XYZ file of C-alpha atoms in Angstrom:
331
model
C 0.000 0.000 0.000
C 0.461 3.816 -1.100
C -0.215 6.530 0.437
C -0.357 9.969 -0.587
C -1.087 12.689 1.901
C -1.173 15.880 0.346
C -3.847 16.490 -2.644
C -6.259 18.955 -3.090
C -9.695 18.826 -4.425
C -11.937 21.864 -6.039
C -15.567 20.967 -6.075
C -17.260 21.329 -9.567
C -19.518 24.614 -8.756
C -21.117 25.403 -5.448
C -23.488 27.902 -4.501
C -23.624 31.860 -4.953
C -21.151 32.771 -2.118
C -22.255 36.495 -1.528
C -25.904 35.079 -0.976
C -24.403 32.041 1.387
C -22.377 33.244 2.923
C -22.773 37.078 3.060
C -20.285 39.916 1.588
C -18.731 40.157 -1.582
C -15.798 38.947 -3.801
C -15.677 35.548 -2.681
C -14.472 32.790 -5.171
C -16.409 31.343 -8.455
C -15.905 29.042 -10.711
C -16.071 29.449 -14.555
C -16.715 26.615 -16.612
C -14.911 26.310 -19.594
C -15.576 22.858 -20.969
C -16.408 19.432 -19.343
C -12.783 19.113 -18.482
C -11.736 22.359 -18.235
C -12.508 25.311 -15.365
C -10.592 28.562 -14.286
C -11.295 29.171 -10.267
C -11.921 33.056 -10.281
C -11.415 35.527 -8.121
C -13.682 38.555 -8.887
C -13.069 39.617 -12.726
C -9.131 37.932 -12.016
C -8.231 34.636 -13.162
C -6.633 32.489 -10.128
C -5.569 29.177 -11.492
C -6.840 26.800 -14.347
C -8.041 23.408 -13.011
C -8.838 19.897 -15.036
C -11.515 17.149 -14.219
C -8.689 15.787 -11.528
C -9.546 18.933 -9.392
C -13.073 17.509 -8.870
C -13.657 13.931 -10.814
C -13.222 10.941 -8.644
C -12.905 8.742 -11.549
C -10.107 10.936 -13.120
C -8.482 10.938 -9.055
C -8.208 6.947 -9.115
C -6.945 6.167 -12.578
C -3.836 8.304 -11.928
C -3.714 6.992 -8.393
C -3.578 3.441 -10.078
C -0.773 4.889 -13.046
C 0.810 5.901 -10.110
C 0.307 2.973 -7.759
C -1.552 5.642 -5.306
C -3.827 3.214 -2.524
C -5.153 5.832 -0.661
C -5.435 9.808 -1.493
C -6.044 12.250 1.380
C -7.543 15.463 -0.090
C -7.808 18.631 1.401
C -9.527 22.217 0.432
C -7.522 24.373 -1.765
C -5.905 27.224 0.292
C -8.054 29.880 -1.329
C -11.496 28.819 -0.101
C -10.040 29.089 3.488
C -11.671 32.483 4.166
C -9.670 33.287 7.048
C -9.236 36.918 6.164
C -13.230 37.275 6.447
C -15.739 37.450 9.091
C -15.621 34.256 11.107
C -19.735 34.070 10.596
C -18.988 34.358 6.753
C -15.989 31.553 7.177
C -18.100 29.178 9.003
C -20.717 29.418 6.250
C -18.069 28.773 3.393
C -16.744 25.777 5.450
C -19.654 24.210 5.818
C -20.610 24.567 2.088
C -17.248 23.130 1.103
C -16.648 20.146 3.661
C -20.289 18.863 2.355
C -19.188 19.313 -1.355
C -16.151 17.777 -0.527
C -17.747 14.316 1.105
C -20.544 14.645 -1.676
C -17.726 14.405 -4.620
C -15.783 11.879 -3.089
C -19.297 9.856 -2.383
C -17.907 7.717 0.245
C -14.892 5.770 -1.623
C -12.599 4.187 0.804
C -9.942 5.355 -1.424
C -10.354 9.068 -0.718
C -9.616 10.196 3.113
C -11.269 13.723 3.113
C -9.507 16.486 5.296
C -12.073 19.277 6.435
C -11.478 23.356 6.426
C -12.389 25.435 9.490
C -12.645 28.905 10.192
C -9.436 29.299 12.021
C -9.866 32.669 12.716
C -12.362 31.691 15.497
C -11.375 28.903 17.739
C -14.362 27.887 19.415
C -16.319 28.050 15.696
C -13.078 26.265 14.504
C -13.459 23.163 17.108
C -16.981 23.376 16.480
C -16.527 22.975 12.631
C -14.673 20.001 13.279
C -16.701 18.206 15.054
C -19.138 18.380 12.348
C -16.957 17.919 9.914
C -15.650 14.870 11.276
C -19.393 13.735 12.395
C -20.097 13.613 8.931
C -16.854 11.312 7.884
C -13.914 13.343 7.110
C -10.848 12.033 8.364
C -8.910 15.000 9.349
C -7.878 19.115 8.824
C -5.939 21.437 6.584
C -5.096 24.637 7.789
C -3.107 27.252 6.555
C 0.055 27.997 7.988
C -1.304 31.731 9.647
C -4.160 33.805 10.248
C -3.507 37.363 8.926
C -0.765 38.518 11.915
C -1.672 35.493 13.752
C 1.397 32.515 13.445
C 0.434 29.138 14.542
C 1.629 29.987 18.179
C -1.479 32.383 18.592
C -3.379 31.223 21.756
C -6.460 30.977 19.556
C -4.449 28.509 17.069
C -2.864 26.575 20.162
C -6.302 25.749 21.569
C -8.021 24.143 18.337
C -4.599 22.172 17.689
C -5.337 20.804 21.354
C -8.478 19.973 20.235
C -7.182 18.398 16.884
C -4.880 16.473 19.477
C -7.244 15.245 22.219
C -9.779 14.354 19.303
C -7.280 12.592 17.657
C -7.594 14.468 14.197
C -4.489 14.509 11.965
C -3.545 18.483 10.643
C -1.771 19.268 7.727
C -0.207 22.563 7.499
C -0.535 24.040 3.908
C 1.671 27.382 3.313
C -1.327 30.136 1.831
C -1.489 34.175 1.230
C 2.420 34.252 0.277
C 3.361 38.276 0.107
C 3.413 39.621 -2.711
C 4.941 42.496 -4.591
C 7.315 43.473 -8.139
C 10.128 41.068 -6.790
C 7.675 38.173 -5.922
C 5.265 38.059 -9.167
C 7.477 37.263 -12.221
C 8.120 33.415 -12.286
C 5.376 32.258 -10.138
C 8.100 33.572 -7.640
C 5.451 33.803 -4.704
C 5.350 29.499 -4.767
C 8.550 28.909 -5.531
C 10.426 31.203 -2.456
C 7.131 32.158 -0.472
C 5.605 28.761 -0.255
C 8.985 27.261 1.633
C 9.571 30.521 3.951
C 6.168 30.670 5.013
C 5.682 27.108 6.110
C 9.770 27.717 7.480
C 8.101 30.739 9.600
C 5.296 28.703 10.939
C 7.684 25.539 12.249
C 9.602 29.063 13.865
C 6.584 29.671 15.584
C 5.914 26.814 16.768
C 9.194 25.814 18.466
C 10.109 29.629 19.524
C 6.735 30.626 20.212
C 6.358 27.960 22.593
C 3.345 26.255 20.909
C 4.893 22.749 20.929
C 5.271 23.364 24.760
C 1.581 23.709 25.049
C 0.622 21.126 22.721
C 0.845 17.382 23.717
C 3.569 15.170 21.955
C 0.647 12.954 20.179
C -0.648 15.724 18.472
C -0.175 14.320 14.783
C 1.110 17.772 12.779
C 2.364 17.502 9.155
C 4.319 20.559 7.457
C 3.656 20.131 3.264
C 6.365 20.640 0.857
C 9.038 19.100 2.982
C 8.821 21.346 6.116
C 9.478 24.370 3.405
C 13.393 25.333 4.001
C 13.537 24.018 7.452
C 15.443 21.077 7.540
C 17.874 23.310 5.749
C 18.982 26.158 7.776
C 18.067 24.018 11.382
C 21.463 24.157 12.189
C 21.043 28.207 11.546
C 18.503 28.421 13.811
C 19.938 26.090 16.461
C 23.037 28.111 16.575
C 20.870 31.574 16.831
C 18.980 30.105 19.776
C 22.248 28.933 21.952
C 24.215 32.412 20.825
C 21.616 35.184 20.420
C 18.781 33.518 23.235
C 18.242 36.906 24.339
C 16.284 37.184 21.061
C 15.856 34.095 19.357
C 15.003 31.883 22.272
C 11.312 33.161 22.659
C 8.851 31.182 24.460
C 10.577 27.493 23.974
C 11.959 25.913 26.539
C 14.264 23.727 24.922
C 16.675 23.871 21.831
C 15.084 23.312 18.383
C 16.543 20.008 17.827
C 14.784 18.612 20.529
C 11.102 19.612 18.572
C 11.940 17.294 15.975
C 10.158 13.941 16.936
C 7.054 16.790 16.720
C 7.147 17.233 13.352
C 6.015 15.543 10.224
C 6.955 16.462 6.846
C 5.720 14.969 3.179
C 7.868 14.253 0.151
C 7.009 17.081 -2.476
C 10.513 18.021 -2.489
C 11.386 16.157 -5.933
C 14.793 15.328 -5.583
C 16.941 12.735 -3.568
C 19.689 15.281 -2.124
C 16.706 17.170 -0.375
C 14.636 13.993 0.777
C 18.020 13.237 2.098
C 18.141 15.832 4.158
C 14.925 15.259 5.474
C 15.172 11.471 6.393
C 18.846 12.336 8.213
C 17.111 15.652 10.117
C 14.031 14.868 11.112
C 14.207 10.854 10.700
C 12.965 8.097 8.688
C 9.265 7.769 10.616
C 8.709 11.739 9.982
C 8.537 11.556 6.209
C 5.469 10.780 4.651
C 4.551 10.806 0.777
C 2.705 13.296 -0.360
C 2.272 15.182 -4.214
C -0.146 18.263 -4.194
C -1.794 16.293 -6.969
C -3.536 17.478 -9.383
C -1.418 20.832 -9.243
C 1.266 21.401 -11.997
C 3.970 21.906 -9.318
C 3.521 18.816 -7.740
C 5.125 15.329 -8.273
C 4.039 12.641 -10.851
C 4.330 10.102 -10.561
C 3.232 10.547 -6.806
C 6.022 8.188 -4.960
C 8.644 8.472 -7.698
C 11.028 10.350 -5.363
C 10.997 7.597 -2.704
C 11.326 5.046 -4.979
C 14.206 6.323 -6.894
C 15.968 7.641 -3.834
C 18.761 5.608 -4.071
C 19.451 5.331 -0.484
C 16.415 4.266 1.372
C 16.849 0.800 2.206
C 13.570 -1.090 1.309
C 12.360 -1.071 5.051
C 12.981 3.211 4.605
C 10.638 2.707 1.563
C 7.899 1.088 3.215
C 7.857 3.217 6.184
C 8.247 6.926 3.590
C 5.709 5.002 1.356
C 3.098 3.008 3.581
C 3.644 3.108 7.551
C 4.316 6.687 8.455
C 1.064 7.677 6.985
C -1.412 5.166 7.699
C 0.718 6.093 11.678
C -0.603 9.856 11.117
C -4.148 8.511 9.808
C -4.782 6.699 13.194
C -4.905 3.080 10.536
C -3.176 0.035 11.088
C -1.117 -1.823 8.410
């Protein structure tokens, strides 16, 4: 068995958003053939998706191409909402969770991960429930809330929820800066995407939110942790020579946080997966492709597989045990 932990999914139409949900601006979907759709935002294009955004029958013959078992998929980033009114965000979540467990029509293949409006804890936990009432699996979140980094108290109370329920999270990097230097060359994924979800394992460790948090709460960081595993030592030197800035709220050295964090595989090369297996170690890796976007990995696995220095029991656990570990399933 396969398992891939980080896809998305973009339902095929939902309901008029401003009459939902309330306000204005919010996110539509133009249909451009049977195959073909552009997710909008207002009058700008956002990105161009294909039936695999939101066809279950597209989803599983490239899972079997790719020798994919299971598929978690999660909301794309955009639909979070967090910058709106929590009342608004609730509304959208709702809407989106049910069109998410209505495309994916109960196939054991699919595990569905649920959205919540972050920016509200107690509507957040509340979400969840639901959500998870209703048969989805686990959470994506985004990796901050405006100003908010995942040490906020808010954020620290539903990830103690997420932990004493037993829910898995996946942190997904969203609402990179922008600006002249970051919008040639789809610049905003390819350096914001690994410093943002770098900021929020900062926050975190130096924030002190893995103090508060108990050690079974099952956290995983897409796109290989960002640029974490790379400039630990950086950051591990700052916090024993500069602790009268760096150290923050964490009680301990960053290299002790380290059997706290879980990582996937979308980093597409061996040197880097590497680096992540001798950091963070070989049960902290997990596969995972952001399927069906054009920066992720196909054929979903193909990293692990042609690694050249896993040993076949590495394989298994990067391929197979470490998720079905952070899924609560047994082999």
């Amino acid at each position: 068995m396969t398992v891939d932990v980080h896809t998305h999914l973009v339902p095929h139409g939902w309901p008029d958003l401003a009459v939902a949900c309330g306000g204005d601006g919010w996110p539509w979907l133009r249909i451009d053939s049977e195959r073909a759709a552009m997710i909008m935002i207002g009058s700008s294009e956002f990105r161009p998706i294909g039936a695999q955004a939101w066809d279950p029958g597209t989803r599983a013959e490239d899972m079997d191409a790719d020798g994919i078992d299971l598929q978690v998929v999660s909301p794309t980033p955009v639909f979070f909402g967090y910058e709106r009114p929590a009342a608004q965000a609730v509304k959208l979540a709702e809407i989106f969770n049910d069109l998410t467990l209505e495309t994916l029509a109960g196939d054991e293949r699919f595990v569905p991960f649920c959205q919540v409006p972050l920016q509200d804890p107690d509507l957040a936990c509340a979400e969840l429930d639901r959500a998870r009432a209703a048969g989805h699996v686990g959470v994506e979140i985004g990796n901050h809330v405006g100003d908010k980094d995942l040490d906020d108290a808010g954020i620290v109370a539903f990830l103690n929820h997420c932990a004493e329920t037993g829910t898995p999270v996946l942190v997904h990097p969203w609402d990179m800066p922008g600006g002249p230097r970051l919008d040639r060359w789809m610049a905003r994924w390819l350096t914001g995407m690994p410093a943002e979800t770098h900021l929020s394992l900062l926050a975190m460790i130096l924030g002190g939110a893995f103090d508060r948090l108990p050690p079974y709460l099952k956290i995983c960081f897409a796109h290989g942790g960002g640029s974490f595993a790379f400039w630990l030592g950086r950051l591990e030197n700052a916090w024993h020579r500069r602790g009268d800035i760096v150290r923050g709220c964490s009680e301990h050295p960053p290299s002790m946080y380290l059997d706290r964090i879980l990582v996937d595989t979308v980093v597409f090369e061996s040197a880097p997966l590497r680096l992540l297996v001798d950091t963070l170690g070989e049960d902290r890796v997990l596969v995972g492709s952001d399927y069906p976007y054009p920066l992720g990995e196909r054929p979903v696995g193909e990293v692990v597989r042609k690694s050249g220095f896993l040993t076949a029991e590495q394989q298994h656990k990067l391929l197979t045990a470490n998720a079905l570990r952070y899924l609560g399933r047994s082999e």
